[in-house]
Each structure stands twice: as C-alpha cells, then as structure tokens.
C-alpha cells in the first residue's frame, strides 16, 4: 500500500496469492472490495489515486510479480513505479513532483565527486542523466 500525503497520492492494495494467505483471511475478493472503496474515497476527496489492483490484474501472469504472495518482486516494483510516475507526471501540482521538474539538491562541486582523468579536477554528476532499464518519461 502506498501513501504520499505531501502530494496527496494514495495507492490501493494489490492482488494477493490467495492460497498462501487463506488462513489470514486476506483474499483477492476482499482486496478488490477494499481497493475499490479506497479509490472511490480518494475520488470523493479529490486525492490522486493509484489503482494498483487494476494495474496488477492487467498483467497476464500477475502472480510472478510477487515473491511470496504479498511482497513485490523486482518486476512488481517496476509496475508500482510506473503507476506512481504516471500520476506525478500528469498532476498539475506546484511545484511538480516529477523527477525532471525538481531541482538537484546539493549540486555544488564537492571534493567527494569523481576524479577527472587529469587527476586534479573533479566531475560533478549531479546533472547527469543515467539511463535505466525503464525510462521514466
């Protein structure tokens, strides 16, 4: 479950692997009902909602996005990150919370920066763009 109160974003609950959690009374049906109620409440309150239930159920093999039926795998975390970034990019908040809109904190040169090839100066990586497996645009 994800909550970002500063920007008022709420993430609904994800699906679960019911056979593992049956004794704990956490079924997919209860998670769906809870998720829908949370999304409805967010809409009533004007809070941006991230519908993780639907995002995971869209996946053909959604069980592989969990390590143990509850905790997300690396690929499950990517789905959550993509859904969060969609909301942050589309939101009209001031200031914007999208990563490209935020200023770099502590961007001044530092003696702890990378040493340049000349061995004397340093390279400040603060404004570099690092390419990832998933581009956040």
Short mmCIF file of N, CA and C in Angstrom, two decimals:
data_model
loop_
_atom_site.label_atom_id
_atom_site.label_comp_id
_atom_site.label_asym_id
_atom_site.label_seq_id
_atom_site.Cartn_x
_atom_site.Cartn_y
_atom_site.Cartn_z
N UNK A 1 0.85 -1.17 0.00
CA UNK A 1 0.00 0.00 0.00
C UNK A 1 0.90 1.23 0.00
N UNK A 2 0.54 2.23 -0.76
CA UNK A 2 1.37 3.41 -0.91
C UNK A 2 0.58 4.64 -0.51
N UNK A 3 1.18 5.48 0.31
CA UNK A 3 0.54 6.75 0.65
C UNK A 3 1.58 7.84 0.50
N UNK A 4 1.27 8.88 -0.24
CA UNK A 4 2.13 10.06 -0.31
C UNK A 4 1.25 11.22 0.11
N UNK A 5 1.30 11.57 1.37
CA UNK A 5 0.39 12.59 1.89
C UNK A 5 0.78 13.98 1.40
N UNK A 6 2.08 14.24 1.25
CA UNK A 6 2.53 15.56 0.83
C UNK A 6 1.85 15.99 -0.47
N UNK A 7 1.82 15.12 -1.45
CA UNK A 7 1.18 15.43 -2.71
C UNK A 7 -0.21 14.84 -2.81
N UNK A 8 -0.67 14.21 -1.75
CA UNK A 8 -1.95 13.55 -1.71
C UNK A 8 -2.12 12.54 -2.84
N UNK A 9 -1.35 11.49 -2.73
CA UNK A 9 -1.47 10.35 -3.64
C UNK A 9 -1.72 9.13 -2.78
N UNK A 10 -2.62 8.30 -3.21
CA UNK A 10 -2.91 7.08 -2.46
C UNK A 10 -2.83 5.90 -3.41
N UNK A 11 -2.16 4.86 -3.02
CA UNK A 11 -2.09 3.65 -3.82
C UNK A 11 -2.95 2.58 -3.20
N UNK A 12 -3.82 1.99 -3.99
CA UNK A 12 -4.70 0.95 -3.48
C UNK A 12 -3.91 -0.34 -3.27
N UNK A 13 -4.54 -1.32 -2.65
CA UNK A 13 -3.85 -2.58 -2.40
C UNK A 13 -3.75 -3.39 -3.68
N UNK A 14 -2.75 -4.25 -3.70
CA UNK A 14 -2.53 -5.11 -4.86
C UNK A 14 -3.28 -6.42 -4.67
N UNK A 15 -3.21 -7.26 -5.66
CA UNK A 15 -3.76 -8.60 -5.54
C UNK A 15 -2.89 -9.41 -4.59
N UNK A 16 -3.39 -10.55 -4.16
CA UNK A 16 -2.59 -11.45 -3.33
C UNK A 16 -2.71 -12.86 -3.88
N UNK A 17 -1.77 -13.67 -3.51
CA UNK A 17 -1.82 -15.08 -3.87
C UNK A 17 -2.62 -15.78 -2.78
N UNK A 18 -3.89 -15.97 -3.03
CA UNK A 18 -4.86 -16.36 -2.01
C UNK A 18 -4.55 -17.66 -1.30
N UNK A 19 -4.01 -18.65 -1.98
CA UNK A 19 -3.81 -19.94 -1.32
C UNK A 19 -2.80 -19.84 -0.17
N UNK A 20 -1.84 -18.95 -0.28
CA UNK A 20 -0.87 -18.77 0.79
C UNK A 20 -1.50 -18.04 1.97
N UNK A 21 -2.36 -17.08 1.70
CA UNK A 21 -2.87 -16.20 2.75
C UNK A 21 -4.27 -16.56 3.22
N UNK A 22 -4.78 -17.70 2.83
CA UNK A 22 -6.15 -18.06 3.17
C UNK A 22 -6.37 -18.06 4.68
N UNK A 23 -5.42 -18.57 5.44
CA UNK A 23 -5.62 -18.62 6.89
C UNK A 23 -5.62 -17.24 7.53
N UNK A 24 -5.14 -16.23 6.83
CA UNK A 24 -5.10 -14.88 7.36
C UNK A 24 -6.30 -14.05 6.90
N UNK A 25 -7.23 -14.66 6.23
CA UNK A 25 -8.46 -14.03 5.74
C UNK A 25 -8.16 -12.83 4.86
N UNK A 26 -7.17 -12.95 4.01
CA UNK A 26 -6.88 -11.90 3.04
C UNK A 26 -7.01 -12.52 1.66
N UNK A 27 -8.17 -12.37 1.09
CA UNK A 27 -8.43 -12.97 -0.21
C UNK A 27 -8.41 -11.89 -1.29
N UNK A 28 -8.31 -12.32 -2.53
CA UNK A 28 -8.34 -11.37 -3.64
C UNK A 28 -9.66 -10.62 -3.68
N UNK A 29 -10.76 -11.31 -3.36
CA UNK A 29 -12.06 -10.65 -3.38
C UNK A 29 -12.12 -9.53 -2.35
N UNK A 30 -11.61 -9.77 -1.15
CA UNK A 30 -11.58 -8.72 -0.12
C UNK A 30 -10.64 -7.58 -0.52
N UNK A 31 -9.51 -7.92 -1.13
CA UNK A 31 -8.58 -6.88 -1.59
C UNK A 31 -9.22 -6.02 -2.68
N UNK A 32 -9.98 -6.65 -3.59
CA UNK A 32 -10.66 -5.91 -4.65
C UNK A 32 -11.68 -4.95 -4.06
N UNK A 33 -12.49 -5.42 -3.12
CA UNK A 33 -13.51 -4.58 -2.48
C UNK A 33 -12.84 -3.41 -1.75
N UNK A 34 -11.79 -3.70 -1.00
CA UNK A 34 -11.06 -2.67 -0.27
C UNK A 34 -10.46 -1.65 -1.23
N UNK A 35 -9.84 -2.14 -2.29
CA UNK A 35 -9.22 -1.26 -3.28
C UNK A 35 -10.25 -0.34 -3.93
N UNK A 36 -11.38 -0.89 -4.33
CA UNK A 36 -12.44 -0.08 -4.96
C UNK A 36 -12.96 0.98 -3.99
N UNK A 37 -13.12 0.61 -2.71
CA UNK A 37 -13.59 1.58 -1.71
C UNK A 37 -12.58 2.70 -1.52
N UNK A 38 -11.29 2.35 -1.51
CA UNK A 38 -10.25 3.37 -1.34
C UNK A 38 -10.21 4.32 -2.54
N UNK A 39 -10.32 3.77 -3.74
CA UNK A 39 -10.32 4.60 -4.95
C UNK A 39 -11.52 5.53 -4.94
N UNK A 40 -12.68 5.01 -4.58
CA UNK A 40 -13.90 5.83 -4.52
C UNK A 40 -13.75 6.96 -3.50
N UNK A 41 -13.20 6.65 -2.33
CA UNK A 41 -12.98 7.66 -1.30
C UNK A 41 -12.01 8.73 -1.79
N UNK A 42 -10.94 8.32 -2.43
CA UNK A 42 -9.96 9.28 -2.97
C UNK A 42 -10.62 10.20 -3.99
N UNK A 43 -11.45 9.65 -4.86
CA UNK A 43 -12.15 10.47 -5.85
C UNK A 43 -13.06 11.48 -5.17
N UNK A 44 -13.76 11.06 -4.13
CA UNK A 44 -14.65 11.97 -3.39
C UNK A 44 -13.86 13.09 -2.72
N UNK A 45 -12.66 12.78 -2.25
CA UNK A 45 -11.85 13.75 -1.52
C UNK A 45 -10.92 14.56 -2.42
N UNK A 46 -10.90 14.27 -3.71
CA UNK A 46 -10.02 14.99 -4.63
C UNK A 46 -8.56 14.60 -4.48
N UNK A 47 -8.31 13.37 -4.06
CA UNK A 47 -6.95 12.87 -3.89
C UNK A 47 -6.59 12.01 -5.10
N UNK A 48 -5.41 12.21 -5.65
CA UNK A 48 -4.95 11.37 -6.76
C UNK A 48 -4.80 9.94 -6.25
N UNK A 49 -5.32 8.99 -6.98
CA UNK A 49 -5.26 7.59 -6.57
C UNK A 49 -4.51 6.77 -7.60
N UNK A 50 -3.73 5.84 -7.12
CA UNK A 50 -3.02 4.91 -7.98
C UNK A 50 -3.70 3.56 -7.80
N UNK A 51 -4.32 3.08 -8.83
CA UNK A 51 -5.09 1.83 -8.75
C UNK A 51 -4.17 0.65 -9.01
N UNK A 52 -3.50 0.21 -7.96
CA UNK A 52 -2.56 -0.90 -8.09
C UNK A 52 -3.28 -2.22 -8.33
N UNK A 53 -4.48 -2.35 -7.81
CA UNK A 53 -5.27 -3.57 -8.05
C UNK A 53 -5.42 -3.80 -9.56
N UNK A 54 -5.91 -2.79 -10.25
CA UNK A 54 -6.13 -2.91 -11.69
C UNK A 54 -4.81 -3.05 -12.44
N UNK A 55 -3.80 -2.30 -12.02
CA UNK A 55 -2.50 -2.37 -12.70
C UNK A 55 -1.93 -3.79 -12.65
N UNK A 56 -2.07 -4.46 -11.53
CA UNK A 56 -1.55 -5.82 -11.43
C UNK A 56 -2.44 -6.83 -12.13
N UNK A 57 -3.73 -6.64 -12.07
CA UNK A 57 -4.65 -7.59 -12.70
C UNK A 57 -4.60 -7.52 -14.23
N UNK A 58 -4.09 -6.43 -14.77
CA UNK A 58 -3.92 -6.31 -16.23
C UNK A 58 -2.82 -7.25 -16.72
N UNK A 59 -1.92 -7.61 -15.84
CA UNK A 59 -0.79 -8.46 -16.21
C UNK A 59 -1.27 -9.90 -16.37
N UNK A 60 -0.87 -10.53 -17.45
CA UNK A 60 -1.32 -11.89 -17.73
C UNK A 60 -0.86 -12.88 -16.66
N UNK A 61 0.37 -12.75 -16.21
CA UNK A 61 0.93 -13.66 -15.20
C UNK A 61 1.22 -12.90 -13.91
N UNK A 62 0.20 -12.24 -13.38
CA UNK A 62 0.41 -11.31 -12.27
C UNK A 62 0.99 -11.96 -11.02
N UNK A 63 0.85 -13.26 -10.85
CA UNK A 63 1.42 -13.91 -9.66
C UNK A 63 2.95 -13.85 -9.66
N UNK A 64 3.55 -13.75 -10.82
CA UNK A 64 5.02 -13.70 -10.88
C UNK A 64 5.57 -12.36 -10.41
N UNK A 65 4.70 -11.39 -10.17
CA UNK A 65 5.13 -10.08 -9.71
C UNK A 65 5.24 -10.02 -8.18
N UNK A 66 5.05 -11.15 -7.52
CA UNK A 66 5.18 -11.26 -6.07
C UNK A 66 6.19 -12.35 -5.74
N UNK A 67 6.93 -12.16 -4.66
CA UNK A 67 7.90 -13.18 -4.25
C UNK A 67 7.27 -14.25 -3.38
N UNK A 68 6.25 -13.87 -2.61
CA UNK A 68 5.65 -14.81 -1.66
C UNK A 68 4.14 -14.64 -1.54
N UNK A 69 3.53 -14.00 -2.50
CA UNK A 69 2.09 -13.77 -2.44
C UNK A 69 1.72 -12.41 -1.89
N UNK A 70 2.65 -11.75 -1.20
CA UNK A 70 2.38 -10.42 -0.63
C UNK A 70 3.43 -9.42 -1.09
N UNK A 71 4.69 -9.76 -0.94
CA UNK A 71 5.78 -8.83 -1.22
C UNK A 71 6.12 -8.83 -2.70
N UNK A 72 6.39 -7.64 -3.21
CA UNK A 72 6.63 -7.47 -4.64
C UNK A 72 8.02 -7.97 -5.04
N UNK A 73 8.08 -8.53 -6.22
CA UNK A 73 9.37 -8.87 -6.83
C UNK A 73 9.90 -7.61 -7.51
N UNK A 74 11.06 -7.72 -8.12
CA UNK A 74 11.62 -6.57 -8.85
C UNK A 74 10.69 -6.09 -9.94
N UNK A 75 10.10 -7.03 -10.69
CA UNK A 75 9.19 -6.64 -11.77
C UNK A 75 7.89 -6.06 -11.21
N UNK A 76 7.46 -6.52 -10.04
CA UNK A 76 6.28 -5.93 -9.39
C UNK A 76 6.54 -4.50 -8.95
N UNK A 77 7.74 -4.26 -8.45
CA UNK A 77 8.12 -2.90 -8.05
C UNK A 77 8.15 -1.96 -9.24
N UNK A 78 8.53 -2.48 -10.41
CA UNK A 78 8.54 -1.65 -11.62
C UNK A 78 7.13 -1.20 -11.99
N UNK A 79 6.16 -2.09 -11.82
CA UNK A 79 4.77 -1.71 -12.10
C UNK A 79 4.33 -0.59 -11.18
N UNK A 80 4.66 -0.72 -9.89
CA UNK A 80 4.30 0.33 -8.92
C UNK A 80 4.97 1.65 -9.30
N UNK A 81 6.27 1.60 -9.63
CA UNK A 81 6.98 2.82 -10.01
C UNK A 81 6.36 3.47 -11.25
N UNK A 82 6.00 2.66 -12.24
CA UNK A 82 5.37 3.20 -13.45
C UNK A 82 4.05 3.89 -13.13
N UNK A 83 3.25 3.29 -12.25
CA UNK A 83 1.95 3.87 -11.90
C UNK A 83 2.13 5.17 -11.11
N UNK A 84 3.10 5.20 -10.21
CA UNK A 84 3.38 6.43 -9.45
C UNK A 84 3.83 7.53 -10.40
N UNK A 85 4.74 7.20 -11.31
CA UNK A 85 5.26 8.21 -12.23
C UNK A 85 4.19 8.75 -13.16
N UNK A 86 3.22 7.91 -13.55
CA UNK A 86 2.11 8.41 -14.37
C UNK A 86 1.38 9.53 -13.65
N UNK A 87 1.08 9.30 -12.37
CA UNK A 87 0.36 10.30 -11.58
C UNK A 87 1.20 11.55 -11.39
N UNK A 88 2.47 11.38 -11.05
CA UNK A 88 3.33 12.54 -10.82
C UNK A 88 3.51 13.37 -12.08
N UNK A 89 3.61 12.71 -13.23
CA UNK A 89 3.82 13.43 -14.49
C UNK A 89 2.56 14.19 -14.90
N UNK A 90 1.38 13.60 -14.67
CA UNK A 90 0.13 14.21 -15.11
C UNK A 90 -0.42 15.23 -14.12
N UNK A 91 0.02 15.17 -12.88
CA UNK A 91 -0.53 16.07 -11.85
C UNK A 91 -0.12 17.51 -12.14
N UNK A 92 -1.02 18.42 -11.83
CA UNK A 92 -0.72 19.84 -12.05
C UNK A 92 -0.36 20.53 -10.74
N UNK A 93 0.42 19.85 -9.91
CA UNK A 93 0.85 20.40 -8.64
C UNK A 93 1.95 21.42 -8.85
N UNK A 94 2.01 22.38 -7.98
CA UNK A 94 3.07 23.37 -7.97
C UNK A 94 3.77 23.30 -6.62
N UNK A 95 5.02 23.00 -6.53
CA UNK A 95 5.88 22.59 -7.63
C UNK A 95 5.57 21.15 -8.06
N UNK A 96 5.94 20.83 -9.27
CA UNK A 96 5.73 19.49 -9.79
C UNK A 96 6.65 18.51 -9.06
N UNK A 97 6.15 17.32 -8.81
CA UNK A 97 6.96 16.29 -8.16
C UNK A 97 7.59 15.33 -9.16
N UNK A 98 7.40 15.59 -10.46
CA UNK A 98 8.03 14.74 -11.46
C UNK A 98 9.53 14.95 -11.39
N UNK A 99 10.29 13.90 -11.51
CA UNK A 99 11.73 13.98 -11.26
C UNK A 99 12.45 14.96 -12.15
N UNK A 100 12.01 15.17 -13.38
CA UNK A 100 12.70 16.12 -14.26
C UNK A 100 12.40 17.57 -13.89
N UNK A 101 11.34 17.79 -13.14
CA UNK A 101 10.97 19.15 -12.77
C UNK A 101 11.61 19.60 -11.47
N UNK A 102 12.13 18.67 -10.71
CA UNK A 102 12.68 19.00 -9.40
C UNK A 102 14.13 19.46 -9.52
N UNK A 103 14.50 20.47 -8.73
CA UNK A 103 15.90 20.92 -8.77
C UNK A 103 16.81 19.88 -8.13
N UNK A 104 18.05 19.87 -8.56
CA UNK A 104 19.03 18.96 -7.97
C UNK A 104 19.46 19.51 -6.63
N UNK A 105 19.34 18.68 -5.61
CA UNK A 105 19.74 19.11 -4.27
C UNK A 105 21.23 18.85 -4.10
N UNK A 106 21.92 19.79 -3.49
CA UNK A 106 23.36 19.69 -3.25
C UNK A 106 24.14 19.51 -4.55
N UNK A 107 23.86 20.34 -5.53
CA UNK A 107 24.53 20.19 -6.83
C UNK A 107 25.88 20.90 -6.90
N UNK A 108 26.26 21.56 -5.82
CA UNK A 108 27.55 22.25 -5.85
C UNK A 108 28.70 21.25 -5.92
N UNK A 109 29.84 21.71 -6.43
CA UNK A 109 31.00 20.84 -6.53
C UNK A 109 31.44 20.40 -5.14
N UNK A 110 32.01 19.22 -5.09
CA UNK A 110 32.42 18.64 -3.82
C UNK A 110 33.74 17.91 -4.00
N UNK A 111 34.57 17.90 -2.97
CA UNK A 111 35.82 17.13 -3.07
C UNK A 111 35.54 15.62 -3.13
N UNK A 112 34.31 15.22 -2.87
CA UNK A 112 33.95 13.80 -2.91
C UNK A 112 33.41 13.38 -4.28
N UNK A 113 33.36 14.32 -5.23
CA UNK A 113 32.93 13.98 -6.59
C UNK A 113 33.97 13.09 -7.25
N UNK A 114 33.61 12.54 -8.39
CA UNK A 114 34.51 11.68 -9.15
C UNK A 114 35.74 12.46 -9.61
N UNK A 115 36.89 11.83 -9.58
CA UNK A 115 38.12 12.47 -10.03
C UNK A 115 38.20 12.37 -11.55
N UNK A 116 38.51 13.49 -12.18
CA UNK A 116 38.61 13.56 -13.64
C UNK A 116 39.84 12.80 -14.12
N UNK A 117 39.92 12.58 -15.42
CA UNK A 117 41.05 11.83 -16.00
C UNK A 117 42.38 12.57 -15.82
N UNK A 118 42.33 13.90 -15.60
CA UNK A 118 43.59 14.62 -15.39
C UNK A 118 44.13 14.42 -13.98
N UNK A 119 43.34 13.80 -13.11
CA UNK A 119 43.78 13.52 -11.75
C UNK A 119 43.73 14.70 -10.82
N UNK A 120 43.32 15.87 -11.30
CA UNK A 120 43.33 17.08 -10.48
C UNK A 120 41.93 17.63 -10.22
N UNK A 121 41.11 17.64 -11.23
CA UNK A 121 39.76 18.20 -11.09
C UNK A 121 38.75 17.09 -10.83
N UNK A 122 37.57 17.50 -10.42
CA UNK A 122 36.51 16.52 -10.16
C UNK A 122 35.36 16.70 -11.14
N UNK A 123 34.59 15.65 -11.32
CA UNK A 123 33.41 15.68 -12.18
C UNK A 123 32.17 15.66 -11.30
N UNK A 124 31.31 16.62 -11.49
CA UNK A 124 30.08 16.69 -10.70
C UNK A 124 28.96 15.95 -11.45
N UNK A 125 28.52 14.81 -10.94
CA UNK A 125 27.49 14.02 -11.63
C UNK A 125 26.06 14.46 -11.34
N UNK A 126 25.88 15.58 -10.65
CA UNK A 126 24.54 15.99 -10.21
C UNK A 126 23.53 16.13 -11.33
N UNK A 127 23.96 16.64 -12.47
CA UNK A 127 23.01 16.88 -13.55
C UNK A 127 23.11 15.85 -14.68
N UNK A 128 23.82 14.78 -14.44
CA UNK A 128 23.91 13.73 -15.45
C UNK A 128 22.58 12.99 -15.53
N UNK A 129 22.27 12.49 -16.69
CA UNK A 129 21.11 11.62 -16.85
C UNK A 129 21.60 10.19 -16.93
N UNK A 130 21.13 9.37 -16.04
CA UNK A 130 21.52 7.97 -16.02
C UNK A 130 20.43 7.17 -16.71
N UNK A 131 20.82 6.33 -17.63
CA UNK A 131 19.85 5.52 -18.37
C UNK A 131 19.56 4.26 -17.58
N UNK A 132 18.29 3.98 -17.45
CA UNK A 132 17.85 2.82 -16.69
C UNK A 132 17.16 1.84 -17.63
N UNK A 133 16.86 0.69 -17.10
CA UNK A 133 16.14 -0.30 -17.89
C UNK A 133 14.79 0.25 -18.33
N UNK A 134 14.12 0.96 -17.43
CA UNK A 134 12.84 1.60 -17.76
C UNK A 134 13.07 3.10 -17.73
N UNK A 135 12.80 3.77 -18.82
CA UNK A 135 12.92 5.22 -18.84
C UNK A 135 11.69 5.82 -18.16
N UNK A 136 11.87 6.81 -17.34
CA UNK A 136 10.80 7.38 -16.53
C UNK A 136 10.03 8.47 -17.24
N UNK A 137 10.15 8.55 -18.53
CA UNK A 137 9.41 9.58 -19.25
C UNK A 137 8.19 8.94 -19.79
#
